[in-house]
Tab-separated table of C-alpha atoms in Angstrom:
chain	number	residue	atom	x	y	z
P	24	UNK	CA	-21.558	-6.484	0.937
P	25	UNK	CA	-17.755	-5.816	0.559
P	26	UNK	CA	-16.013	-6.903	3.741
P	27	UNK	CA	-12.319	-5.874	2.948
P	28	UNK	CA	-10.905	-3.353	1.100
P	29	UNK	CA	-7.374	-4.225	-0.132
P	30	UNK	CA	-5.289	-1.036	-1.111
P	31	UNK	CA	-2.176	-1.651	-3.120
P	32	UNK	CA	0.474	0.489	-3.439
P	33	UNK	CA	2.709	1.003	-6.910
P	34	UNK	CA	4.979	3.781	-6.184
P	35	UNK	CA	7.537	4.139	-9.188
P	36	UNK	CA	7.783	0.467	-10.035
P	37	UNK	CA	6.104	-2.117	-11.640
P	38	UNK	CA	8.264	-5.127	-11.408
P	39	UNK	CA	6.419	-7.021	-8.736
P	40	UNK	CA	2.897	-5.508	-8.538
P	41	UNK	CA	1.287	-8.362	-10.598
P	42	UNK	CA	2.614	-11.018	-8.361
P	43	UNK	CA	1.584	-8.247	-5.505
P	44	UNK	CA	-2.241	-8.236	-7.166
P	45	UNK	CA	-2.647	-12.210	-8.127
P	46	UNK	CA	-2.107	-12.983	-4.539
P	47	UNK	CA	-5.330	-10.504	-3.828
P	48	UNK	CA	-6.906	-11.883	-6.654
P	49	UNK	CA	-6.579	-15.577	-5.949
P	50	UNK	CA	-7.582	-15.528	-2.014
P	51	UNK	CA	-9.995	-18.202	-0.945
P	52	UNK	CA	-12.334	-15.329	0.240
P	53	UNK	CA	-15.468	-15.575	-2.317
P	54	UNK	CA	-14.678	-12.662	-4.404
P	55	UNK	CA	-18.284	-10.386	-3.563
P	56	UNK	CA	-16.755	-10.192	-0.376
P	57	UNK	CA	-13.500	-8.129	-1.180
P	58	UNK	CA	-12.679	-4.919	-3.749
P	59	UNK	CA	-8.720	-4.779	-4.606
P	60	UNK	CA	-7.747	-1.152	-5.250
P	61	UNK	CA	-4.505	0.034	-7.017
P	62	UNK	CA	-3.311	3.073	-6.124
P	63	UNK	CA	-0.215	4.245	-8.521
P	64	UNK	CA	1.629	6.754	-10.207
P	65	UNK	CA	2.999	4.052	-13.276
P	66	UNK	CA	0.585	4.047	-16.612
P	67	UNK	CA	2.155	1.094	-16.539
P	68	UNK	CA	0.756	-0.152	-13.875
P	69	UNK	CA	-2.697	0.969	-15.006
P	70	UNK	CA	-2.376	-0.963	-18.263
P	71	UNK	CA	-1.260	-4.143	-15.967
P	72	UNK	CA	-3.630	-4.159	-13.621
P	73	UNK	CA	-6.661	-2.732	-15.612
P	74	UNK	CA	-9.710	-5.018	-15.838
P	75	UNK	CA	-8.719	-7.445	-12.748
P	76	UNK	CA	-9.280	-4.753	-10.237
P	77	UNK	CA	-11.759	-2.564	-8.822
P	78	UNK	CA	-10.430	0.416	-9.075
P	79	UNK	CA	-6.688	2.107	-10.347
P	80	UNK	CA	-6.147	5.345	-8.728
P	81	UNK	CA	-3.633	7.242	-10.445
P	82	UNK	CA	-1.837	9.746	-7.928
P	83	UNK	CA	1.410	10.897	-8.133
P	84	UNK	CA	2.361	12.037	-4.393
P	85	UNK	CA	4.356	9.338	-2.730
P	86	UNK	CA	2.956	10.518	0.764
P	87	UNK	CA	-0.578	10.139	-0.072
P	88	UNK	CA	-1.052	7.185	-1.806
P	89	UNK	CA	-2.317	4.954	0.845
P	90	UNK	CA	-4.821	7.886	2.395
P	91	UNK	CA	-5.913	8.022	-1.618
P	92	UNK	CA	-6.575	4.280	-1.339
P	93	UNK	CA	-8.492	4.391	1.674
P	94	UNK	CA	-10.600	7.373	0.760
P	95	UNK	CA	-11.848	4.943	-2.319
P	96	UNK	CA	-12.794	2.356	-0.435
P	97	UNK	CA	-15.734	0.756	0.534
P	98	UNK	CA	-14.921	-2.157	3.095
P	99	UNK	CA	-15.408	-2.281	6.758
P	100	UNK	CA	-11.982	-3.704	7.002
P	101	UNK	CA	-9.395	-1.960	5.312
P	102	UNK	CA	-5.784	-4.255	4.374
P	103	UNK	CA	-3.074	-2.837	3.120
P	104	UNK	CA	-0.123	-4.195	0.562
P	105	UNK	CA	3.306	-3.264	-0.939
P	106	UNK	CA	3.591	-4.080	-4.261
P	107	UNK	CA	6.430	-5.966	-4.020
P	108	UNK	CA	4.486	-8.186	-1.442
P	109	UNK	CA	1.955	-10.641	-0.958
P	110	UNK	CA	-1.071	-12.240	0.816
P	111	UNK	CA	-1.008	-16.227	1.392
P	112	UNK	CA	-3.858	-17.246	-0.412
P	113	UNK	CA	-5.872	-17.720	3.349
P	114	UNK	CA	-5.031	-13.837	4.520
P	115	UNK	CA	-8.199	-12.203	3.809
P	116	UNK	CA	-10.863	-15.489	5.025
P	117	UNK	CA	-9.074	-15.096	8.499
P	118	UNK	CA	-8.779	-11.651	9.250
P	119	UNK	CA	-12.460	-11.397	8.549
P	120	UNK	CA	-12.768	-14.264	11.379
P	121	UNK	CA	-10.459	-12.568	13.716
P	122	UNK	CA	-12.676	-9.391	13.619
P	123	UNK	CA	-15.919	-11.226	13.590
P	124	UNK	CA	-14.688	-12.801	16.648
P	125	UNK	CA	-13.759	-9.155	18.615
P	126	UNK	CA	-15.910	-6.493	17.371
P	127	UNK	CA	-13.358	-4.338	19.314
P	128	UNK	CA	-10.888	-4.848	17.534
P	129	UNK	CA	-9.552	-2.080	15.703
P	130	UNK	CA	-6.024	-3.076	14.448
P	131	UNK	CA	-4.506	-6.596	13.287
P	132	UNK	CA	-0.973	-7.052	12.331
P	133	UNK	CA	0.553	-10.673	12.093
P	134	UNK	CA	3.908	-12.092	10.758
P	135	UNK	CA	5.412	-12.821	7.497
P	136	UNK	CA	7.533	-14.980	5.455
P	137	UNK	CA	10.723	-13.292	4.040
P	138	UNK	CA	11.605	-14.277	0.348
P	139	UNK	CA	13.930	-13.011	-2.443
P	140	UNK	CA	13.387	-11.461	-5.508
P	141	UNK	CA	13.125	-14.289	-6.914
P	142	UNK	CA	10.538	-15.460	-4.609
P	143	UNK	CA	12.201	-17.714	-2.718
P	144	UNK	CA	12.005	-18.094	1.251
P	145	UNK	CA	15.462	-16.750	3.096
P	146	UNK	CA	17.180	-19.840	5.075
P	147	UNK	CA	18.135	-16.735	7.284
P	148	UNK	CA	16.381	-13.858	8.032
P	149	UNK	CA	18.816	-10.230	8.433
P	150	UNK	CA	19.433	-8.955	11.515
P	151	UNK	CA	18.300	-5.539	10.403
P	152	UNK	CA	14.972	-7.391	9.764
P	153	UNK	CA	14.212	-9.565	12.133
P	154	UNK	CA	11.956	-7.057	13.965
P	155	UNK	CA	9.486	-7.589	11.795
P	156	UNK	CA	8.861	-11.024	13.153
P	157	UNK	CA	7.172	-11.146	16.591
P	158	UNK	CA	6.482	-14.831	17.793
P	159	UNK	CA	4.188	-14.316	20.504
P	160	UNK	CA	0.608	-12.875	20.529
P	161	UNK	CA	-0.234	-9.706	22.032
P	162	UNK	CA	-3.645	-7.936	23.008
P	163	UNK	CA	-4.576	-4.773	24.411
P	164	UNK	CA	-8.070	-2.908	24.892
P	165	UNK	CA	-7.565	-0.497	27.385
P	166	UNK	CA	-5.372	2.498	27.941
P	167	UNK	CA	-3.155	0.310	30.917
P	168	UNK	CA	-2.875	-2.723	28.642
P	169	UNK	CA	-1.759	-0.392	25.646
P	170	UNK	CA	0.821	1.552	27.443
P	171	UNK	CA	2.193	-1.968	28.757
P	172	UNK	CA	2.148	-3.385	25.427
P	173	UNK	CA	4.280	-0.268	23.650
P	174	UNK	CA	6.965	-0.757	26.612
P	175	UNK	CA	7.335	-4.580	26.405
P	176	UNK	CA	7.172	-3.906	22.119
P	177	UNK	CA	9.892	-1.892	22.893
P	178	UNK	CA	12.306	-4.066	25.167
P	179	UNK	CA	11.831	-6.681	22.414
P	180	UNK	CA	12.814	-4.194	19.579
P	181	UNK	CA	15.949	-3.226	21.530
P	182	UNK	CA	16.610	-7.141	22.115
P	183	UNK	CA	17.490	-7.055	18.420
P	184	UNK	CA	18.467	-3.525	17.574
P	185	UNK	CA	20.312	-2.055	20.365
P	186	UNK	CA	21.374	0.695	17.983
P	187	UNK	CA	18.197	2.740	17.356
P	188	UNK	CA	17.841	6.172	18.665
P	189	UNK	CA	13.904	5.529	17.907
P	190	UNK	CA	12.804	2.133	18.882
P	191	UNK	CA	9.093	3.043	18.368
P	192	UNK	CA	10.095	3.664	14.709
P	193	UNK	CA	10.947	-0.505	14.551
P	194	UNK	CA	8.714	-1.829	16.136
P	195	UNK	CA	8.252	-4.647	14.188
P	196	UNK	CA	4.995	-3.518	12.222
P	197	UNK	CA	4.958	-3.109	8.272
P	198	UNK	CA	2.056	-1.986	5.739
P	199	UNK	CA	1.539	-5.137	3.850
P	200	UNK	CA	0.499	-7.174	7.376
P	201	UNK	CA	-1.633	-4.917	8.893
P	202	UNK	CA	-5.295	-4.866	8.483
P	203	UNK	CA	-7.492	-1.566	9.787
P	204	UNK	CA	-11.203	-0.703	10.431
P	205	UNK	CA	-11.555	1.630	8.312
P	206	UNK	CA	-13.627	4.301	10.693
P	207	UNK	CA	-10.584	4.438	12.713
P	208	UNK	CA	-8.181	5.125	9.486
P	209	UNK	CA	-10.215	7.725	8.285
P	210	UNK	CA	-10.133	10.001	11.610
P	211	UNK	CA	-6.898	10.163	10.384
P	212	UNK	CA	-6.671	10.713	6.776
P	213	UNK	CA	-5.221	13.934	6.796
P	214	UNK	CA	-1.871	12.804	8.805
P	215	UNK	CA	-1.802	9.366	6.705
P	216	UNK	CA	-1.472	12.022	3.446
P	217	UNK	CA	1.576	13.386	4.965
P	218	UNK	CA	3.606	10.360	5.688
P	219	UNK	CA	6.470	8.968	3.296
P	220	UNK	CA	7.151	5.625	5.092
P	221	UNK	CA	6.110	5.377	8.354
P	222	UNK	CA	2.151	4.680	8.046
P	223	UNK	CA	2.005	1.304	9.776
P	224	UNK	CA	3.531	3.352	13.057
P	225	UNK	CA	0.717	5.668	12.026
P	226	UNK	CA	-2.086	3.241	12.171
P	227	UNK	CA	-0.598	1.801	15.499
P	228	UNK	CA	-1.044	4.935	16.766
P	229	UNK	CA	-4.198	5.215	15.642
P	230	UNK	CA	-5.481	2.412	17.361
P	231	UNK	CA	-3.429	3.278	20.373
P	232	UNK	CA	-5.145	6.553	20.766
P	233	UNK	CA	-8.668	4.613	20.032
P	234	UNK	CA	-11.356	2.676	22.299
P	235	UNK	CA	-10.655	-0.085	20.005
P	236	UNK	CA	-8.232	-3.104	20.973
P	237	UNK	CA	-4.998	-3.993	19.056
P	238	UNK	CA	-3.517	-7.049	18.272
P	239	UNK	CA	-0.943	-8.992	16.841
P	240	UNK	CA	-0.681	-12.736	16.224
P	241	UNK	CA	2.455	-15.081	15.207
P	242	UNK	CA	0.659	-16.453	12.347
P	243	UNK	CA	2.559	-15.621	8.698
P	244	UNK	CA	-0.149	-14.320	6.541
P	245	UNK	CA	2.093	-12.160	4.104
P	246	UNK	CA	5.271	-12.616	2.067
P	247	UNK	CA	7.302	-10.075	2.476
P	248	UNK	CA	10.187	-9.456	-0.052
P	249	UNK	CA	13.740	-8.134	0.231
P	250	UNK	CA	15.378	-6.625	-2.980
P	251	UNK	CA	17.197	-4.066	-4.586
P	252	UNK	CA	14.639	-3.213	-7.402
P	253	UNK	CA	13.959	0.018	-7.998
P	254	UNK	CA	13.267	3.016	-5.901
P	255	UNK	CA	10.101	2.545	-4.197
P	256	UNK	CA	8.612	5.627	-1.855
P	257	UNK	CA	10.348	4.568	1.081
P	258	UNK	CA	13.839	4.476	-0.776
P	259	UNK	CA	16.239	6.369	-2.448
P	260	UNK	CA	18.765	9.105	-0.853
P	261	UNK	CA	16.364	10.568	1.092
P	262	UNK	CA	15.114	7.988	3.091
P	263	UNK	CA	16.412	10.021	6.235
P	264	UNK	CA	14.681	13.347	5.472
P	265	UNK	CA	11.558	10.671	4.906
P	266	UNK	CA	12.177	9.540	8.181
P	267	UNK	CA	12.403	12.886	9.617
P	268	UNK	CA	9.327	14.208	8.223
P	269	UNK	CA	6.861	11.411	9.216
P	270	UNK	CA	8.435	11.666	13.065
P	271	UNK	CA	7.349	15.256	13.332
P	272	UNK	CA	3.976	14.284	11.430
């Protein structure tokens, strides 16, 4: 039985995404246990990946790529991935633990290494970044512990970016390190089609709204890289109007 679906997304670029789908590829999860699932709008892409994955959805609407994803998979578990990330080789073996553990758990996000294009691991992390990286494990179940948790989320956000008219917006989560049932992200497949870049708030949300528990540990399962390659669908000009768009979502 497949445990974890792993949806990768290759929005107008192709530089990375084999790096992106090795890491999937050479997790010390036996292989029955996972499907890897490349959603993309790149032939080239196709061509790269064809043969070592599951599936390749083509699709060529940046705001439903990951709902496209989702809606082909098969896992109880559903982990997401940029393609110009990747999963430490252990990712996959201990999120199926964590939720094994807590079958209430409905949403996992944990921390990540920063590297380079290159692939090399930042000496210093960005300031505009350093949300992402939350060294101190959080739970919450019920409605009272979530509301708590999105306050103190909050403070801490604000701790580092005292600038943002949105904190909610940065709180710290990202795609590529966040890890779903995937009942809960299909109640909600229809919103997830209409966001640009803001889908890991979405799935927070999701869980928020949910009987099911949320959670986030200090433990780096997922390299996260900062670049200037290419436009992928949360860059470009418009990034703003993207912004926009997925608040009113």
């Amino acid at each position: 039985m497949v445990k974890v679906s792993v949806v990768v997304l290759a929005y107008g670029r192709d530089r990375f995404v084999m790096d992106a789908v090795k890491s999937v590829l050479y997790q010390n999860l036996p292989r029955d246990k996972y499907e890897v699932i490349v959603v993309t709008n790149l032939a080239s892409v196709e061509k790269m990946v064809g043969g070592l994955v599951d599936r390749v959805v083509r699709h060529n609407d940046v705001r439903d790529g990951y709902a496209k994803g989702v809606e082909a998979s098969n896992g109880e578990l559903v982990a997401f991935l940029d393609d110009d990330d990747m999963f430490i080789n252990t990712k996959l073996e201990h999120v199926i633990e964590v939720f094994d553990k807590d079958k209430s758990l409905g949403f996992y996000h944990h921390n990540v290494v920063f590297i380079d294009e290159q692939g090399n691991v930042f000496d210093e992390v960005p300031r505009y970044w350093r949300t992402k990286v939350f060294n101190e494990r959080v739970y919450a179940r019920t409605l009272e512990e979530k509301e708590r948790l999105v306050e103190y989320l909050i403070t801490k956000v604000r701790e580092v970016r005292n600038d943002l008219r949105d904190p909610f917006y940065w709180l710290g989560f990202n795609s590529s390190s966040i890890v779903v049932r995937r009942d809960l992200v299909v109640n909600y497949l229809d919103v997830l089609s209409r966001m640009y870049i803001a889908q890991d708030n979405l799935h927070l949300a999701e869980a928020l709204l949910s009987d099911y528990a949320v959670m986030h540990t200090p433990i780096p399962l997922t390299l996260y890289r900062l670049h200037n390659v290419g436009k992928a669908s949360f860059g470009g000009v418009d990034k703003g109007m993207k912004q926009w768009n997925d608040m009113q979502v």
